[in-house]
Each structure stands twice: as structure tokens, then as C-alpha cells.
Short mmCIF file of C-alpha atoms in Angstrom, two decimals:
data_model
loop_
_atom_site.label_atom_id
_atom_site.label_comp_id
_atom_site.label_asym_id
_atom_site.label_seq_id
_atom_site.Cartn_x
_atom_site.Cartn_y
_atom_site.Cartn_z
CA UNK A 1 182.33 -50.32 237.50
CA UNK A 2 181.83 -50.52 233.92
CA UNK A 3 182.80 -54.50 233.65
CA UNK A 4 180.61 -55.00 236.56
CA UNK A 5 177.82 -52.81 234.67
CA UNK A 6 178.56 -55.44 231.37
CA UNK A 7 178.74 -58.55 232.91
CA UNK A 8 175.33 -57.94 235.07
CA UNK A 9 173.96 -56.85 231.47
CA UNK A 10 175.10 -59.91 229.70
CA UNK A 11 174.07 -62.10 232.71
CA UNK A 12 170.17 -60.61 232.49
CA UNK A 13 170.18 -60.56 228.67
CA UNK A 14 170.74 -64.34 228.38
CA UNK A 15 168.51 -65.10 231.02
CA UNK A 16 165.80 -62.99 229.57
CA UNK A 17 166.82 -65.24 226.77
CA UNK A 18 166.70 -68.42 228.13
CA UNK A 19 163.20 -67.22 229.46
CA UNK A 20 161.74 -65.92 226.33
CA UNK A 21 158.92 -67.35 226.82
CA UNK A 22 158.27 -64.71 229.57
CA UNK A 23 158.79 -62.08 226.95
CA UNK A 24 155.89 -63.43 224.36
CA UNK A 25 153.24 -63.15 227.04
CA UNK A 26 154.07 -59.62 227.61
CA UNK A 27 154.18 -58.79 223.96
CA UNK A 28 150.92 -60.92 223.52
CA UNK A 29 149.40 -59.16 226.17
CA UNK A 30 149.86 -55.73 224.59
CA UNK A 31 148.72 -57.11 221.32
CA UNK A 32 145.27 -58.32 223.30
CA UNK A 33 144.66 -55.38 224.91
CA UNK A 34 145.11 -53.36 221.83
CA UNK A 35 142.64 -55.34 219.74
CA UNK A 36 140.30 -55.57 222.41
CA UNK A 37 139.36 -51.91 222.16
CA UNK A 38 137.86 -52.20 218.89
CA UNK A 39 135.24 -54.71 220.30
CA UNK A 40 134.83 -52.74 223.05
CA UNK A 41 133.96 -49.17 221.30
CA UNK A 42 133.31 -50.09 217.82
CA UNK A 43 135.20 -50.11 215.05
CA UNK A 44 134.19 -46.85 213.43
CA UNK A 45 137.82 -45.28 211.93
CA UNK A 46 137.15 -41.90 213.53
CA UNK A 47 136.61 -42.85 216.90
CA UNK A 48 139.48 -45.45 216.38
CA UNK A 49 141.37 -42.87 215.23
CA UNK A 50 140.74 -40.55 218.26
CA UNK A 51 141.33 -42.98 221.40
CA UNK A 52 144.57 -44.44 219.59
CA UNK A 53 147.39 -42.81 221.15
CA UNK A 54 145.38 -43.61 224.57
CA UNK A 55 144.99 -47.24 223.94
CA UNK A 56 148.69 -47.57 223.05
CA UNK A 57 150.11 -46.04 226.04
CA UNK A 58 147.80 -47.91 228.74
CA UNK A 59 148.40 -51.07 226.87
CA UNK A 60 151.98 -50.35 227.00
CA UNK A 61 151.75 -49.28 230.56
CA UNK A 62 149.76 -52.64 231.65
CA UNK A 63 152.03 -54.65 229.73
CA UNK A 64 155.35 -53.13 231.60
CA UNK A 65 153.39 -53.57 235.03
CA UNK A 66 152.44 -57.05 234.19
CA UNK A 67 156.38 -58.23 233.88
CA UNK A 68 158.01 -55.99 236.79
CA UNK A 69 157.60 -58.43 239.47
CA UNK A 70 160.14 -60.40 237.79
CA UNK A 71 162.54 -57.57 237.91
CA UNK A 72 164.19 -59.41 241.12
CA UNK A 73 162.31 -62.29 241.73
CA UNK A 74 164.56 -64.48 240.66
CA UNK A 75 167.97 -63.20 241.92
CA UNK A 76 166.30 -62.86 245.60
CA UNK A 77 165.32 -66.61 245.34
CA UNK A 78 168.07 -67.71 244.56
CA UNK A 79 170.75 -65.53 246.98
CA UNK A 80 172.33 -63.97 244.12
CA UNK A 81 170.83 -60.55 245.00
CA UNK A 82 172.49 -60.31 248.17
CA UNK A 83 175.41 -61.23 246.60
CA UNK A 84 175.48 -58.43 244.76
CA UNK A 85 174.41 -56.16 247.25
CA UNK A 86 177.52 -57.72 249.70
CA UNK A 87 180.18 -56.59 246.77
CA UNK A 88 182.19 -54.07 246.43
CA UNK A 89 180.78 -52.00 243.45
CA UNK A 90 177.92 -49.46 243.76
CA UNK A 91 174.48 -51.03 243.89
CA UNK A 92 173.10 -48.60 241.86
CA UNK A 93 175.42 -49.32 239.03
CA UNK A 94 174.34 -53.15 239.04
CA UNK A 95 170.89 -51.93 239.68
CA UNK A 96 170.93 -49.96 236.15
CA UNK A 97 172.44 -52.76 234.42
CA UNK A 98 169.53 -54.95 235.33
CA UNK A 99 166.92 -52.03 234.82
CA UNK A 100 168.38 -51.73 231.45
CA UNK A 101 168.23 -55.40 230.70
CA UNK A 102 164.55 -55.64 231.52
CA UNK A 103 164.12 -52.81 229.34
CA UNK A 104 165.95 -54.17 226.42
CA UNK A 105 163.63 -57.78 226.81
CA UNK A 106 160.11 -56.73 227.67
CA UNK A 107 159.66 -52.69 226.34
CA UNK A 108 162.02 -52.57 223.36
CA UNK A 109 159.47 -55.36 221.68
CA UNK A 110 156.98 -53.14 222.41
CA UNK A 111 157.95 -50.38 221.00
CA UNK A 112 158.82 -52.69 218.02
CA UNK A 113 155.00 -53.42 217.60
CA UNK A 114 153.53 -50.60 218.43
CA UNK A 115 153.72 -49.21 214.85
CA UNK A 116 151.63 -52.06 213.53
CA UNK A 117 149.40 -51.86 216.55
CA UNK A 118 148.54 -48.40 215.89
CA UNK A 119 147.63 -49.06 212.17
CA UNK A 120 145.70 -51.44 213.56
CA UNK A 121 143.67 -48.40 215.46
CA UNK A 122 144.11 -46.08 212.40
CA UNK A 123 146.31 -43.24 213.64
CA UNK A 124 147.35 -41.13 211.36
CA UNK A 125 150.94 -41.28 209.83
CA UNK A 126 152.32 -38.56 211.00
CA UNK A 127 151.56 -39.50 214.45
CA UNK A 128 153.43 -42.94 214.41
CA UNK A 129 157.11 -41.66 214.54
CA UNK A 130 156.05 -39.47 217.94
CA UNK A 131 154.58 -42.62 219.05
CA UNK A 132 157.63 -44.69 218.69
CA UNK A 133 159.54 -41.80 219.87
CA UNK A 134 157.19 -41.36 223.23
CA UNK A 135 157.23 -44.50 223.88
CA UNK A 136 161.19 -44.88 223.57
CA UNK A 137 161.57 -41.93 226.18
CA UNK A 138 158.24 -43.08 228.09
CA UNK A 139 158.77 -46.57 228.55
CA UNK A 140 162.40 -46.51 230.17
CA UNK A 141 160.89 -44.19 233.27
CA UNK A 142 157.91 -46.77 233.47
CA UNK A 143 160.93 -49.54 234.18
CA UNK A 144 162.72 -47.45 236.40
CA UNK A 145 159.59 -46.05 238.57
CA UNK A 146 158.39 -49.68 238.66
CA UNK A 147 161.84 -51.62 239.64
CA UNK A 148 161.61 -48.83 242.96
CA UNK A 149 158.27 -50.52 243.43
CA UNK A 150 159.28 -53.83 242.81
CA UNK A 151 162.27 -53.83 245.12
CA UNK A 152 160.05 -52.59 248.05
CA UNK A 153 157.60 -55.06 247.61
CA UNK A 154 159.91 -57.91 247.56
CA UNK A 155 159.43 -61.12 248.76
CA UNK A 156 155.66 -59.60 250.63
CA UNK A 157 152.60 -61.60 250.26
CA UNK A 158 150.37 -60.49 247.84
CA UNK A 159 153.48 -58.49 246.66
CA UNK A 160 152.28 -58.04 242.85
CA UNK A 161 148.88 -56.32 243.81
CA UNK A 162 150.63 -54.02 246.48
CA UNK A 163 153.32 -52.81 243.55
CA UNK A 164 150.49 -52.06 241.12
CA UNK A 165 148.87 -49.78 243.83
CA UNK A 166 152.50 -48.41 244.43
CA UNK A 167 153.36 -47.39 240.89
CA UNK A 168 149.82 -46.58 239.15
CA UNK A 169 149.83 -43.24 240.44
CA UNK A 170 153.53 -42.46 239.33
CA UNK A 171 152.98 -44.11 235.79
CA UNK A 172 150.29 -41.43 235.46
CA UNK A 173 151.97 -38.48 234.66
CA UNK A 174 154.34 -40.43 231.94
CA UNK A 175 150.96 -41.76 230.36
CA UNK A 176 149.83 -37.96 230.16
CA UNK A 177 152.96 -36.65 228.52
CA UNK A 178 153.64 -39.71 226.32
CA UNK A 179 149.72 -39.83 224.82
CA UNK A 180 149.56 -35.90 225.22
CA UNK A 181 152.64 -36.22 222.84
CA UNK A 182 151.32 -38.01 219.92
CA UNK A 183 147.79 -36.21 219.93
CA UNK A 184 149.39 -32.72 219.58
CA UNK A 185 151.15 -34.14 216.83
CA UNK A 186 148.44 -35.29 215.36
CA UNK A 187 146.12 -32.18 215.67
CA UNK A 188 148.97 -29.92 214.76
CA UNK A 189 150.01 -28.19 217.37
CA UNK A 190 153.18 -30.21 218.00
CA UNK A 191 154.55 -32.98 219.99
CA UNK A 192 158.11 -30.71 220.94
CA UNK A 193 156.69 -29.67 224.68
CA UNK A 194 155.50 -33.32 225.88
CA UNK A 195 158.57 -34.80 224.42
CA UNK A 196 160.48 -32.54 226.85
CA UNK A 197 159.21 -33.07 229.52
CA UNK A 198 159.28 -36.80 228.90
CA UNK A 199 162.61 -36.31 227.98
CA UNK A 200 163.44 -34.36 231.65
CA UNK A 201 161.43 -36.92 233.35
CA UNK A 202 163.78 -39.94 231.77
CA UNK A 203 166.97 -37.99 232.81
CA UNK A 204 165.39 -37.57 236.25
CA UNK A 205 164.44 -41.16 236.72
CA UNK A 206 168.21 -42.42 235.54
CA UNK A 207 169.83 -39.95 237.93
CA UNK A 208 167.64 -40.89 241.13
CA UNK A 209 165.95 -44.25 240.54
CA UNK A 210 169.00 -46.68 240.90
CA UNK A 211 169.88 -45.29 244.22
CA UNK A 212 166.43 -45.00 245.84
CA UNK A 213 165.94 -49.11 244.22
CA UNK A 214 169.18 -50.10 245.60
CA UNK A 215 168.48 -48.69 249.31
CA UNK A 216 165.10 -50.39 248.80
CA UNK A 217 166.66 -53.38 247.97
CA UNK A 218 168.77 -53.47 251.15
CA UNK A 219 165.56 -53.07 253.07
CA UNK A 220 163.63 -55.82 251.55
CA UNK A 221 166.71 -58.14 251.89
CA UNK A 222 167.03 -57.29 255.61
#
């Protein structure tokens, strides 16, 4: 299981590669919804300052949502999916392997950025290494939630607005804990509790979300 887990990672990694270009738009994308705030609201530092950790997480959120109907696009285009899903080896260990690949492309270089981004909003120091932190713990149950949603809405018309209305409402509670997060931090009461739960929810997600994805994938491929 583990080579199979590898080689599906290496497969996805040089694709993502090969389709950087993909990539840039969602990192651009984050960057333009970050800096459209301050036109929005003004660009007093206090108020800034206060909405930060907010605008960070929903820009990271809409940036994740914007890329997960590529998840398995491709592969069920092309008959490779149901390839996979005809072998011998778990689905929900290939299933990881790609969830983890999409990660490692589209919200690792978000989480790279987000540090800059958030100077860009002026949030306080102290609050940036919970923010890279949330988002590290956040971001991976974003993928996972949203590859259940993109495997059931697979190959449907008008598949990409019917995922967004799938996952919004489960993003919300990781946008709660992840923003909650760095705001205690940066008032002072401590960022320990929402990183916790966060931290639960991302053990959760890894446990159960490969399997429920993979028996939606059978469904969609039916």
C-alpha cells in the first residue's frame, strides 16, 4: 500500500507541476482577495488590524474552493480514475495520496504567503505564527471536506456551483476555529483551545474522509 500511496503522490506532484500554471491563479487569487479588502473598508491600521485574521481565512477558504474541482477532473476524463478504483489496493489509500498532493500544490503556497499577506493587513506579530500554524492544521480539512464534495459532484452539469453549495457550510466551522485561533492570540487570551479543536477536526477528517470520497467516487463513476 505504501508504494501505491508514493507512486500516486509522485504521479499528482509532477502533474501539478507540469500544470503550474493552475497553481499561480490560485495563489493570485488569494493575493487579490486579500488586497481587495483594504479598498473595500479603508485602509485605517486599526480596523485593518481587526478584520485581518478574517480576511486571511475566507481568502484562503475561496482560494481552496476555487481549485477543488480539479481534484479529479482530470483522472475521470481520461479513465485513469476507474483504473484505480478497478485495482487491488484500498481506494482510500490512493484517495489520500491525491488529497495530499493537492494539498502540497495549491494550500502549502498559501500558507507560504500568508505571512506577507497579513503584514500587508497589519496583524500584529505575535499573531502571525498562529496564523501559519491555523492555517497548516485548517487548510488540510478544507482539502479533505472539499475532495468528498468534489467526488460527488463529478462529472454533473453545473458541477462547480453545486460543490460550493455542498462544502460552504462544512468549511464554516474550520473558518471559526482557524480565525477564532489567531484573534485570541492576539487579544491575549490564547490560541491553545481553537488549535485543538482544529487539531481534532484534522485527525477526524484523515480518519473518515478518504473512505466516504472513495465510496463517492464509485458512485459518480457508476
Amino acid at each position: 500500500m505504501l508504494s501505491t500511496f508514493l507512486a500516486v503522490l509522485r504521479r499528482d506532484l509532477l502533474l501539478a507541476w507540469r500544470g503550474r500554471a493552475d497553481v499561480l491563479v490560485t495563489l493570485a487569487f488569494f493575493v487579490i482577495v486579500v488586497c481587495l479588502f483594504p479598498f473595500g473598508v479603508g485602509a485605517e491600521p486599526n480596523q485593518l488590524r481587526a478584520i485581518a485574521p478574517g480576511v486571511l481565512w475566507v481568502a484562503a477558504l475561496l482560494a481552496c474552493l476555487l481549485s477543488l474541482h480539479r481534484l479529479f477532473a482530470q483522472d475521470y476524463a481520461d479513465g485513469t480514475l476507474e483504473q484505480l478504483l478497478l485495482s487491488r489496493e484500498p481506494a482510500a489509500v490512493w484517495v489520500m495520496a491525491k488529497v495530499l498532493a493537492f494539498w502540497l500544490s495549491t494550500g502549502l503556497p498559501v500558507i507560504a504567503v500568508a505571512p506577507a499577506m497579513a503584514l500587508l493587513l497589519d496583524l500584529e506579530q505575535g499573531g502571525l505564527s498562529v496564523l501559519v500554524l491555523s492555517l497548516t492544521l485548517g487548510t488540510p480539512i478544507l482539502t479533505l471536506l472539499g475532495a468528498v464534495g468534489a467526488a460527488l459532484t463529478l462529472g454533473l452539469r453545473g458541477g462547480g456551483m453545486l460543490l460550493a453549495l455542498l462544502v460552504l457550510p462544512l468549511f464554516v466551522p474550520v473558518l471559526i476555529f482557524g480565525a477564532g485561533a489567531v484573534e485570541a492570540e492576539v487579544s491575549g487570551s490564547g490560541a491553545l483551545a481553537h488549535l485543538l479543536l482544529l487539531g481534532g477536526g484534522l485527525a477526524g477528517a484523515v480518519a473518515l474522509a478518504p473512505w466516504a470520497c472513495a465510496a463517492a467516487l464509485r458512485i459518480s463513476t457508476e
